[in-house]
XYZ file of C-alpha atoms in Angstrom:
537
model
C -18.395 -18.905 -14.195
C -17.508 -15.903 -16.297
C -15.540 -13.719 -13.816
C -14.145 -10.193 -14.088
C -11.109 -8.745 -12.116
C -10.791 -5.041 -12.070
C -8.092 -3.108 -10.858
C -9.750 0.661 -10.533
C -7.919 3.614 -11.652
C -6.121 4.896 -8.526
C -6.413 8.670 -8.023
C -2.966 8.373 -5.880
C 0.039 10.548 -7.481
C 2.206 7.436 -7.693
C -0.403 5.964 -9.970
C -0.558 8.968 -12.266
C 2.778 10.798 -12.364
C 5.108 8.035 -13.377
C 4.996 6.652 -17.285
C 5.479 3.200 -15.512
C 2.800 0.630 -14.381
C 3.175 -2.197 -12.216
C 0.975 -5.540 -12.367
C -2.076 -5.499 -9.235
C -0.682 -8.323 -7.848
C -3.482 -9.275 -5.196
C -6.180 -9.635 -8.142
C -3.537 -11.731 -9.760
C -3.051 -13.726 -6.831
C -6.987 -14.223 -6.669
C -7.023 -15.233 -10.143
C -4.632 -17.897 -10.330
C -6.922 -20.393 -8.121
C -9.777 -19.486 -9.890
C -8.445 -20.218 -13.418
C -6.926 -23.462 -12.012
C -10.713 -24.360 -10.515
C -11.718 -24.038 -14.186
C -13.788 -20.792 -14.672
C -13.565 -18.267 -17.162
C -11.456 -15.077 -15.853
C -10.571 -12.209 -17.474
C -8.596 -8.823 -16.038
C -9.377 -5.087 -16.765
C -6.589 -3.157 -15.720
C -7.995 0.575 -15.451
C -4.435 1.900 -14.468
C -3.818 2.385 -17.656
C -4.550 6.005 -19.118
C -6.196 5.779 -16.734
C -9.559 4.427 -18.393
C -12.482 6.670 -17.942
C -15.106 5.209 -15.623
C -17.839 4.421 -18.781
C -14.994 2.622 -20.638
C -14.436 0.462 -17.697
C -17.984 -0.238 -17.262
C -18.162 -0.598 -21.178
C -15.593 -3.324 -21.141
C -17.010 -5.147 -18.064
C -20.618 -5.256 -19.532
C -18.767 -6.605 -23.037
C -17.436 -9.271 -21.363
C -21.066 -9.928 -20.105
C -19.324 -11.411 -16.639
C -21.572 -13.273 -14.092
C -19.458 -12.185 -11.485
C -17.430 -8.840 -10.836
C -14.463 -8.776 -8.537
C -12.875 -5.543 -7.199
C -10.189 -4.427 -5.063
C -6.846 -2.291 -4.864
C -4.103 -2.730 -2.659
C -4.401 1.053 -1.774
C -7.746 0.334 -1.121
C -8.575 3.241 1.658
C -8.583 5.938 -1.099
C -9.514 3.699 -3.805
C -12.800 3.310 -2.211
C -14.654 6.125 -3.684
C -13.859 5.035 -7.181
C -14.224 1.124 -6.801
C -17.854 2.206 -5.218
C -18.506 4.217 -8.326
C -17.316 1.455 -10.854
C -19.538 -0.920 -8.786
C -22.653 1.078 -9.133
C -22.341 1.901 -12.694
C -21.523 -1.898 -13.416
C -24.896 -2.981 -11.509
C -26.958 -0.257 -13.652
C -25.450 -1.464 -16.785
C -25.872 -5.283 -16.123
C -29.068 -6.126 -14.103
C -28.224 -8.978 -11.433
C -24.679 -8.420 -11.505
C -22.891 -9.846 -8.494
C -20.208 -7.644 -7.373
C -17.416 -8.750 -4.689
C -15.363 -6.750 -2.927
C -11.676 -7.061 -1.515
C -8.889 -5.785 0.242
C -7.778 -4.256 3.278
C -10.196 -1.067 3.596
C -13.258 -3.327 3.139
C -12.156 -5.925 5.534
C -12.335 -3.714 8.439
C -15.253 -1.524 7.082
C -17.420 -4.401 5.731
C -20.511 -3.166 8.340
C -20.694 0.463 7.082
C -19.843 -0.693 3.689
C -22.730 -2.997 3.461
C -24.916 -0.865 5.626
C -24.514 2.049 3.255
C -25.997 1.244 0.279
C -26.188 -2.410 -2.248
C -23.584 -1.371 -4.741
C -21.585 -4.431 -2.846
C -23.022 -7.578 -2.721
C -20.442 -9.728 -0.772
C -17.180 -8.449 1.102
C -14.020 -11.029 1.131
C -12.461 -10.737 4.717
C -8.418 -11.230 4.629
C -6.638 -13.500 2.282
C -8.599 -14.179 -0.639
C -7.289 -16.719 -2.756
C -8.984 -19.642 -0.863
C -12.044 -17.882 -0.335
C -12.995 -16.695 -3.618
C -13.207 -20.205 -4.936
C -15.244 -21.570 -2.277
C -17.631 -18.438 -2.665
C -17.654 -19.025 -6.237
C -18.354 -22.470 -5.875
C -21.244 -22.026 -3.448
C -22.907 -19.340 -5.675
C -22.479 -21.900 -8.556
C -24.542 -24.692 -6.277
C -26.680 -21.721 -5.299
C -25.872 -22.238 -1.677
C -26.070 -20.671 1.349
C -22.765 -18.609 2.008
C -22.724 -19.193 5.416
C -20.729 -22.338 5.469
C -17.978 -20.188 3.396
C -15.270 -18.714 6.117
C -13.969 -15.091 5.407
C -16.648 -13.396 3.834
C -19.362 -10.405 4.742
C -22.980 -10.080 3.060
C -26.265 -9.001 3.966
C -28.657 -11.340 5.802
C -32.481 -11.898 4.461
C -33.482 -9.138 6.353
C -30.878 -7.264 4.888
C -28.592 -6.462 7.710
C -24.682 -7.045 7.492
C -23.371 -10.414 8.703
C -20.343 -12.271 8.368
C -19.121 -15.706 9.026
C -16.526 -17.521 10.897
C -13.152 -16.078 10.406
C -10.720 -17.926 7.945
C -7.465 -19.371 8.869
C -4.670 -18.043 7.894
C -3.103 -19.617 4.423
C -0.314 -22.201 5.692
C 1.427 -22.676 2.598
C 2.004 -19.505 0.421
C 3.378 -21.775 -2.159
C 0.068 -23.844 -2.667
C -1.568 -20.779 -4.306
C -0.384 -20.177 -7.740
C -0.412 -16.424 -9.320
C -2.357 -16.274 -12.354
C 0.706 -14.271 -14.589
C -1.257 -15.241 -17.611
C -4.018 -12.770 -17.199
C -1.420 -9.988 -18.134
C 0.618 -8.691 -20.948
C 3.842 -8.572 -19.658
C 4.984 -5.947 -22.131
C 2.579 -3.380 -20.725
C 4.542 -3.025 -17.305
C 7.322 -1.366 -16.354
C 9.206 0.035 -13.491
C 12.384 1.597 -12.479
C 12.841 3.483 -15.733
C 10.839 1.667 -18.267
C 12.459 -1.978 -17.466
C 9.730 -4.699 -17.649
C 8.716 -5.312 -14.206
C 6.139 -7.105 -11.719
C 5.342 -7.125 -8.393
C 5.822 -10.213 -6.161
C 5.606 -11.321 -2.516
C 8.044 -13.279 -0.822
C 6.259 -13.066 2.858
C 3.106 -11.988 4.524
C 3.051 -9.813 7.595
C 5.700 -8.525 10.018
C 6.552 -9.110 13.399
C 7.160 -5.484 14.525
C 4.214 -3.650 16.320
C 4.247 -0.055 14.752
C 1.016 1.159 15.693
C 0.336 2.992 12.872
C 0.655 0.136 10.432
C -2.477 -0.540 8.286
C -1.162 -3.729 6.930
C 0.271 -5.717 9.915
C -3.400 -6.774 11.526
C -4.293 -8.014 7.795
C -2.015 -10.597 7.664
C -1.991 -11.278 10.929
C 1.753 -12.840 11.155
C 4.717 -12.777 9.329
C 4.704 -16.109 6.705
C 7.058 -16.918 3.490
C 7.269 -18.687 0.900
C 9.899 -21.446 0.217
C 13.077 -19.487 -0.522
C 13.984 -22.024 -3.441
C 10.646 -22.052 -5.220
C 10.247 -18.510 -4.909
C 13.710 -17.884 -6.403
C 13.062 -20.258 -9.580
C 9.589 -18.128 -10.363
C 11.600 -15.128 -10.805
C 13.979 -16.806 -12.800
C 11.397 -18.476 -14.761
C 9.561 -14.910 -15.173
C 12.821 -13.486 -16.477
C 13.702 -16.219 -19.026
C 10.124 -16.586 -20.130
C 8.819 -12.968 -20.183
C 11.837 -10.793 -20.072
C 10.953 -9.570 -16.353
C 13.996 -7.658 -15.440
C 12.576 -5.828 -12.379
C 11.014 -7.441 -9.303
C 9.118 -4.789 -6.410
C 8.647 -6.609 -3.567
C 5.233 -6.060 -2.059
C 6.557 -7.452 1.461
C 5.967 -5.441 4.876
C 9.215 -6.570 5.804
C 10.802 -9.384 3.662
C 14.159 -9.770 5.604
C 12.321 -10.489 8.767
C 13.914 -14.125 9.010
C 17.744 -13.773 8.292
C 17.912 -18.036 7.316
C 14.818 -17.630 5.065
C 16.459 -14.688 3.387
C 19.647 -15.619 3.113
C 18.364 -18.661 1.589
C 16.576 -16.813 -1.081
C 19.354 -14.703 -2.168
C 21.730 -17.840 -2.501
C 18.967 -20.067 -4.327
C 18.569 -16.701 -6.580
C 22.288 -16.376 -7.349
C 22.447 -20.000 -8.342
C 19.587 -19.261 -11.133
C 22.174 -17.160 -12.732
C 20.086 -14.526 -14.110
C 20.604 -10.893 -14.168
C 17.533 -9.088 -12.207
C 16.933 -6.136 -10.380
C 14.874 -6.586 -6.603
C 13.771 -3.436 -5.065
C 11.233 -3.341 -1.854
C 11.080 -2.061 1.695
C 12.642 -3.709 4.801
C 13.965 -2.266 8.362
C 17.443 -0.355 8.972
C 17.954 -2.864 11.617
C 17.643 -5.881 9.449
C 20.194 -4.254 7.231
C 22.603 -4.055 10.156
C 21.993 -7.400 10.807
C 22.974 -8.749 7.899
C 26.137 -6.789 7.502
C 27.966 -9.958 7.129
C 26.271 -11.033 4.317
C 25.313 -7.659 2.394
C 27.367 -8.887 -0.403
C 24.480 -11.347 -1.103
C 21.945 -8.626 -1.588
C 24.196 -6.849 -4.352
C 24.863 -10.369 -6.277
C 21.283 -11.411 -6.239
C 20.421 -8.141 -7.823
C 18.962 -5.972 -4.669
C 19.443 -2.261 -6.215
C 17.561 -0.211 -3.659
C 15.593 -0.543 -0.207
C 13.228 1.556 1.152
C 13.973 2.095 4.837
C 10.843 3.289 7.025
C 12.628 5.368 9.366
C 9.319 7.440 10.169
C 10.671 9.981 12.144
C 13.940 11.707 13.570
C 12.611 12.207 16.910
C 13.209 9.310 19.383
C 10.191 10.413 21.787
C 8.029 10.066 18.147
C 9.620 6.767 17.844
C 8.552 5.427 21.281
C 5.081 6.677 20.758
C 4.424 5.134 17.608
C 6.356 1.653 18.365
C 8.347 1.624 15.940
C 11.223 0.378 17.447
C 14.167 1.388 15.625
C 16.967 4.349 16.368
C 18.551 6.605 14.787
C 22.261 5.343 15.141
C 20.781 2.231 13.254
C 19.245 4.118 10.516
C 22.547 5.947 9.963
C 24.656 2.644 9.846
C 22.229 0.919 7.468
C 22.425 3.687 4.765
C 26.363 3.656 5.035
C 26.240 -0.223 4.635
C 24.030 -0.572 1.706
C 26.234 2.477 0.068
C 29.344 0.456 0.916
C 27.867 -2.597 -0.702
C 26.873 -0.639 -4.203
C 22.868 -0.417 -3.377
C 20.807 2.642 -3.034
C 19.219 3.592 0.288
C 15.334 5.522 0.682
C 14.512 6.943 3.975
C 10.915 7.322 4.167
C 9.991 9.896 6.986
C 6.786 10.560 8.635
C 5.250 13.915 9.308
C 2.196 15.483 10.521
C 2.340 14.176 14.625
C 0.060 16.418 16.569
C 3.263 18.006 18.625
C 5.305 18.969 16.014
C 6.800 22.455 15.937
C 8.713 24.510 13.391
C 12.026 23.670 15.239
C 11.077 20.015 15.201
C 10.963 20.239 11.190
C 14.184 21.921 11.159
C 15.705 19.247 13.130
C 14.026 16.380 10.744
C 15.956 18.649 8.058
C 19.302 18.426 9.875
C 19.204 14.865 10.538
C 18.418 13.930 7.323
C 21.610 15.306 6.022
C 23.388 13.485 8.446
C 21.796 10.265 7.679
C 22.732 11.171 3.725
C 20.406 8.599 1.970
C 20.189 8.361 -1.457
C 16.566 9.195 -1.834
C 14.004 10.281 -0.023
C 9.987 9.886 0.663
C 7.849 11.730 2.770
C 4.392 10.897 3.943
C 1.710 12.368 5.981
C 0.517 10.209 9.142
C -2.569 8.791 8.288
C -4.825 6.921 10.998
C -6.573 3.822 10.007
C -9.839 2.869 12.103
C -8.435 -0.496 12.775
C -4.862 0.354 14.435
C -3.869 1.293 17.782
C -2.791 4.827 16.496
C -6.363 5.761 15.782
C -7.449 5.521 19.470
C -4.647 7.690 20.132
C -5.527 10.363 17.492
C -9.452 10.439 17.622
C -9.542 13.608 19.006
C -7.410 15.204 16.355
C -9.075 17.794 14.018
C -9.887 16.564 9.880
C -8.962 18.434 7.455
C -9.430 16.776 4.565
C -12.814 15.020 3.827
C -12.286 13.497 0.458
C -11.419 9.981 1.378
C -9.643 9.540 -2.066
C -6.894 12.067 -0.498
C -6.208 9.495 2.217
C -3.383 7.944 0.455
C -0.235 9.206 2.766
C 0.689 12.096 0.454
C -2.144 14.590 1.557
C -2.397 16.221 5.034
C -5.621 14.923 6.501
C -5.179 15.870 10.153
C -4.445 19.157 11.841
C -1.311 19.776 14.113
C -1.662 21.574 16.915
C 1.558 24.103 16.215
C 1.560 24.173 12.840
C -0.517 25.475 9.913
C -1.416 23.042 6.864
C 0.271 25.346 4.792
C 3.718 25.740 6.520
C 4.004 22.031 7.049
C 3.741 21.434 3.421
C 6.055 24.340 2.825
C 8.527 22.489 5.630
C 7.940 19.186 3.716
C 8.863 20.500 0.292
C 11.878 22.707 1.463
C 13.104 19.604 2.930
C 12.706 16.935 0.289
C 14.283 20.199 -2.150
C 17.425 20.815 0.206
C 18.371 17.126 1.066
C 17.664 16.087 -2.886
C 19.660 18.821 -4.631
C 22.483 18.765 -1.761
C 26.134 19.342 -3.748
C 27.051 15.859 -2.305
C 23.872 14.381 -3.884
C 23.966 15.839 -7.209
C 27.499 14.515 -7.602
C 26.692 11.304 -6.842
C 23.701 11.362 -9.202
C 26.821 11.410 -12.061
C 29.783 9.749 -10.342
C 27.758 6.182 -9.343
C 30.296 3.382 -10.595
C 27.716 0.926 -10.928
C 25.522 1.845 -14.472
C 22.534 0.726 -13.551
C 22.544 2.433 -10.017
C 23.083 5.817 -12.557
C 20.103 4.852 -14.413
C 17.995 3.987 -11.394
C 19.147 7.322 -9.434
C 18.519 9.664 -12.729
C 15.024 7.987 -13.398
C 14.216 8.730 -9.749
C 15.255 12.479 -9.556
C 13.103 12.767 -12.992
C 10.216 11.295 -11.487
C 10.802 13.321 -8.171
C 10.885 16.556 -9.759
C 7.729 15.729 -11.790
C 6.137 14.793 -8.669
C 7.357 17.636 -6.303
C 5.986 20.356 -9.078
C 2.492 18.354 -9.341
C 2.038 18.242 -5.384
C 2.840 21.821 -5.107
C 0.564 22.689 -7.942
C -2.380 20.637 -6.041
C -1.978 22.017 -2.809
C -2.094 25.658 -3.524
C -4.625 25.318 -6.538
C -6.554 22.057 -6.720
C -6.939 20.358 -3.475
C -9.334 21.432 -0.525
C -9.194 21.357 3.003
C -11.204 22.762 5.825
C -10.317 24.452 8.957
C -13.491 23.456 11.090
C -13.633 19.794 10.449
C -15.020 17.032 12.682
C -12.751 14.874 15.076
C -11.354 11.299 13.483
C -13.676 9.857 15.789
C -16.515 11.785 14.248
C -15.269 11.363 10.851
C -14.769 7.451 10.787
C -16.877 6.394 13.920
C -15.752 4.102 16.315
C -12.310 2.568 16.675
C -11.879 -0.820 14.960
C -8.486 -1.474 16.819
C -10.103 -4.541 18.886
C -10.433 -6.246 15.255
C -6.856 -5.182 14.092
C -6.010 -8.883 13.685
C -8.571 -9.461 11.221
C -8.135 -13.411 10.743
C -7.326 -13.913 14.576
C -10.660 -13.426 16.315
C -14.182 -14.275 14.483
C -15.996 -11.133 13.649
C -19.347 -10.379 15.906
C -22.811 -10.558 13.876
C -23.633 -7.068 13.687
C -26.542 -4.999 12.798
C -25.551 -1.530 11.859
C -28.768 0.635 11.509
C -27.301 2.626 13.616
C -24.652 5.219 12.474
C -20.927 5.626 13.789
C -20.305 7.287 16.783
C -20.172 11.518 15.781
C -22.498 10.665 12.815
C -26.225 11.266 12.473
C -28.229 8.930 10.826
C -28.984 11.112 7.662
C -24.965 11.967 7.428
C -24.084 8.443 5.613
C -23.373 9.986 2.342
C -20.361 12.583 1.440
C -21.028 15.898 0.532
C -20.823 15.321 -3.106
C -24.258 12.857 -2.356
C -22.987 9.861 -3.915
C -20.091 7.724 -2.087
C -20.816 6.534 1.551
C -18.493 8.788 3.879
C -18.036 6.279 6.254
C -17.388 3.662 3.814
C -15.418 6.128 1.307
C -5.619 2.561 0.219
C -0.326 1.106 0.878
C 1.270 1.176 0.600
C 0.793 0.401 -0.263
C 3.987 0.548 3.991
C 3.733 1.740 3.106
C 0.883 3.497 1.498
C -1.122 0.236 0.739
C -4.356 0.203 2.602
């Protein structure tokens, strides 16, 4: 079969502001098994430019595929543009079959399939094995009922789903289709050739707002030595310098992570590793943090979420402010950068809480910070806690962690925004931070830190302009439950339970049947992500 994979142009600021672009690991992970199954596969990465949708559809039509596969790691906020691409492609190519995958469609498959006929099939959960079996069934014109991990419409036009797909037991069995990209086009960390990689899937921690935890079901990892050998091969054969980990928590197993570090050191390649982890894992590994540095780790993003112990308990983070501070000190001691991610927008926050947040971040003294807004995914337990809160952002493309989507009880949106921008400015421009920017002894770290400041400055001004002059919020919006419908938290572990067959000719809770479309009249509201921990979902 002729198959085209499309990475939609994502509206998120992380896609639009930097000059660097990273390859779409999820689509490449699907492409490898399809190529090995002897299908003709091509990738259109519309992030570059970004490509106008008319050009994306023209390229799809020129390729004349039998099958169009769409997906994005930030699939919640990316859904509207994915929907538009699918709609235009089907208009341009009569009979085209469109397959859709990602975290958002995995859970919202009923709403998406009920809204219109733009998407024909949805792949739920891990897709490497599912898509190969799906394409085999389509080639043979066989029923799809026997292929686990799918959702589609039955002969009567009602959304239905097959049995759950068992977890992939061996993550090394399905290779990444690196041959689908030109490595010279992709860069990160200040113009260095880069790719996204994944050592593990899932996370053992129960943070109730995380949109990724249930998708992967449980933490699994690749063979440490094989993974290190793949990194070394990409460096030697394709000149890749930077490896950005897509893992939620690659360091979950101290033993396996140490094995990987030692294996990569033995490969004797000079590479840069960046990713996310937990502060308590850094503290746990204090006795061998020198291996992190020797293997090439330059920065870890640590989700500290909040500096208030009550909030940390509510969201089941399981961390502590003392551990956060110790992890930052340990990373600095071993010549690595730390990024503290903190979440704002919890319902009971007051001005004094933002003042305390600023003071605590100054005590933490991280090298970099990243603020995100709490974004309640319908399939997480946090959705149930927030379902009565007011939605102020009706545009789903803004549900990307960088826009306020929920009202807070005590602080209006404009003041929340001013607090966030002021905290970012103060923490990153304090004399100690600026002095460190110019006096870091490691030349690679100086390059990385200056690049981060350059990007951060552009993002800061872009967000300020967008908030006051471009974005549109509403004051008296619906509740979260009315906006999205009923909770899907009972399905959070998407691959652990068989989906219940569903006829979705009824609207979600709080939405009348005639309101299945957004105010624009083009994108279904109930169907219209991290992240990618992160902002991926």
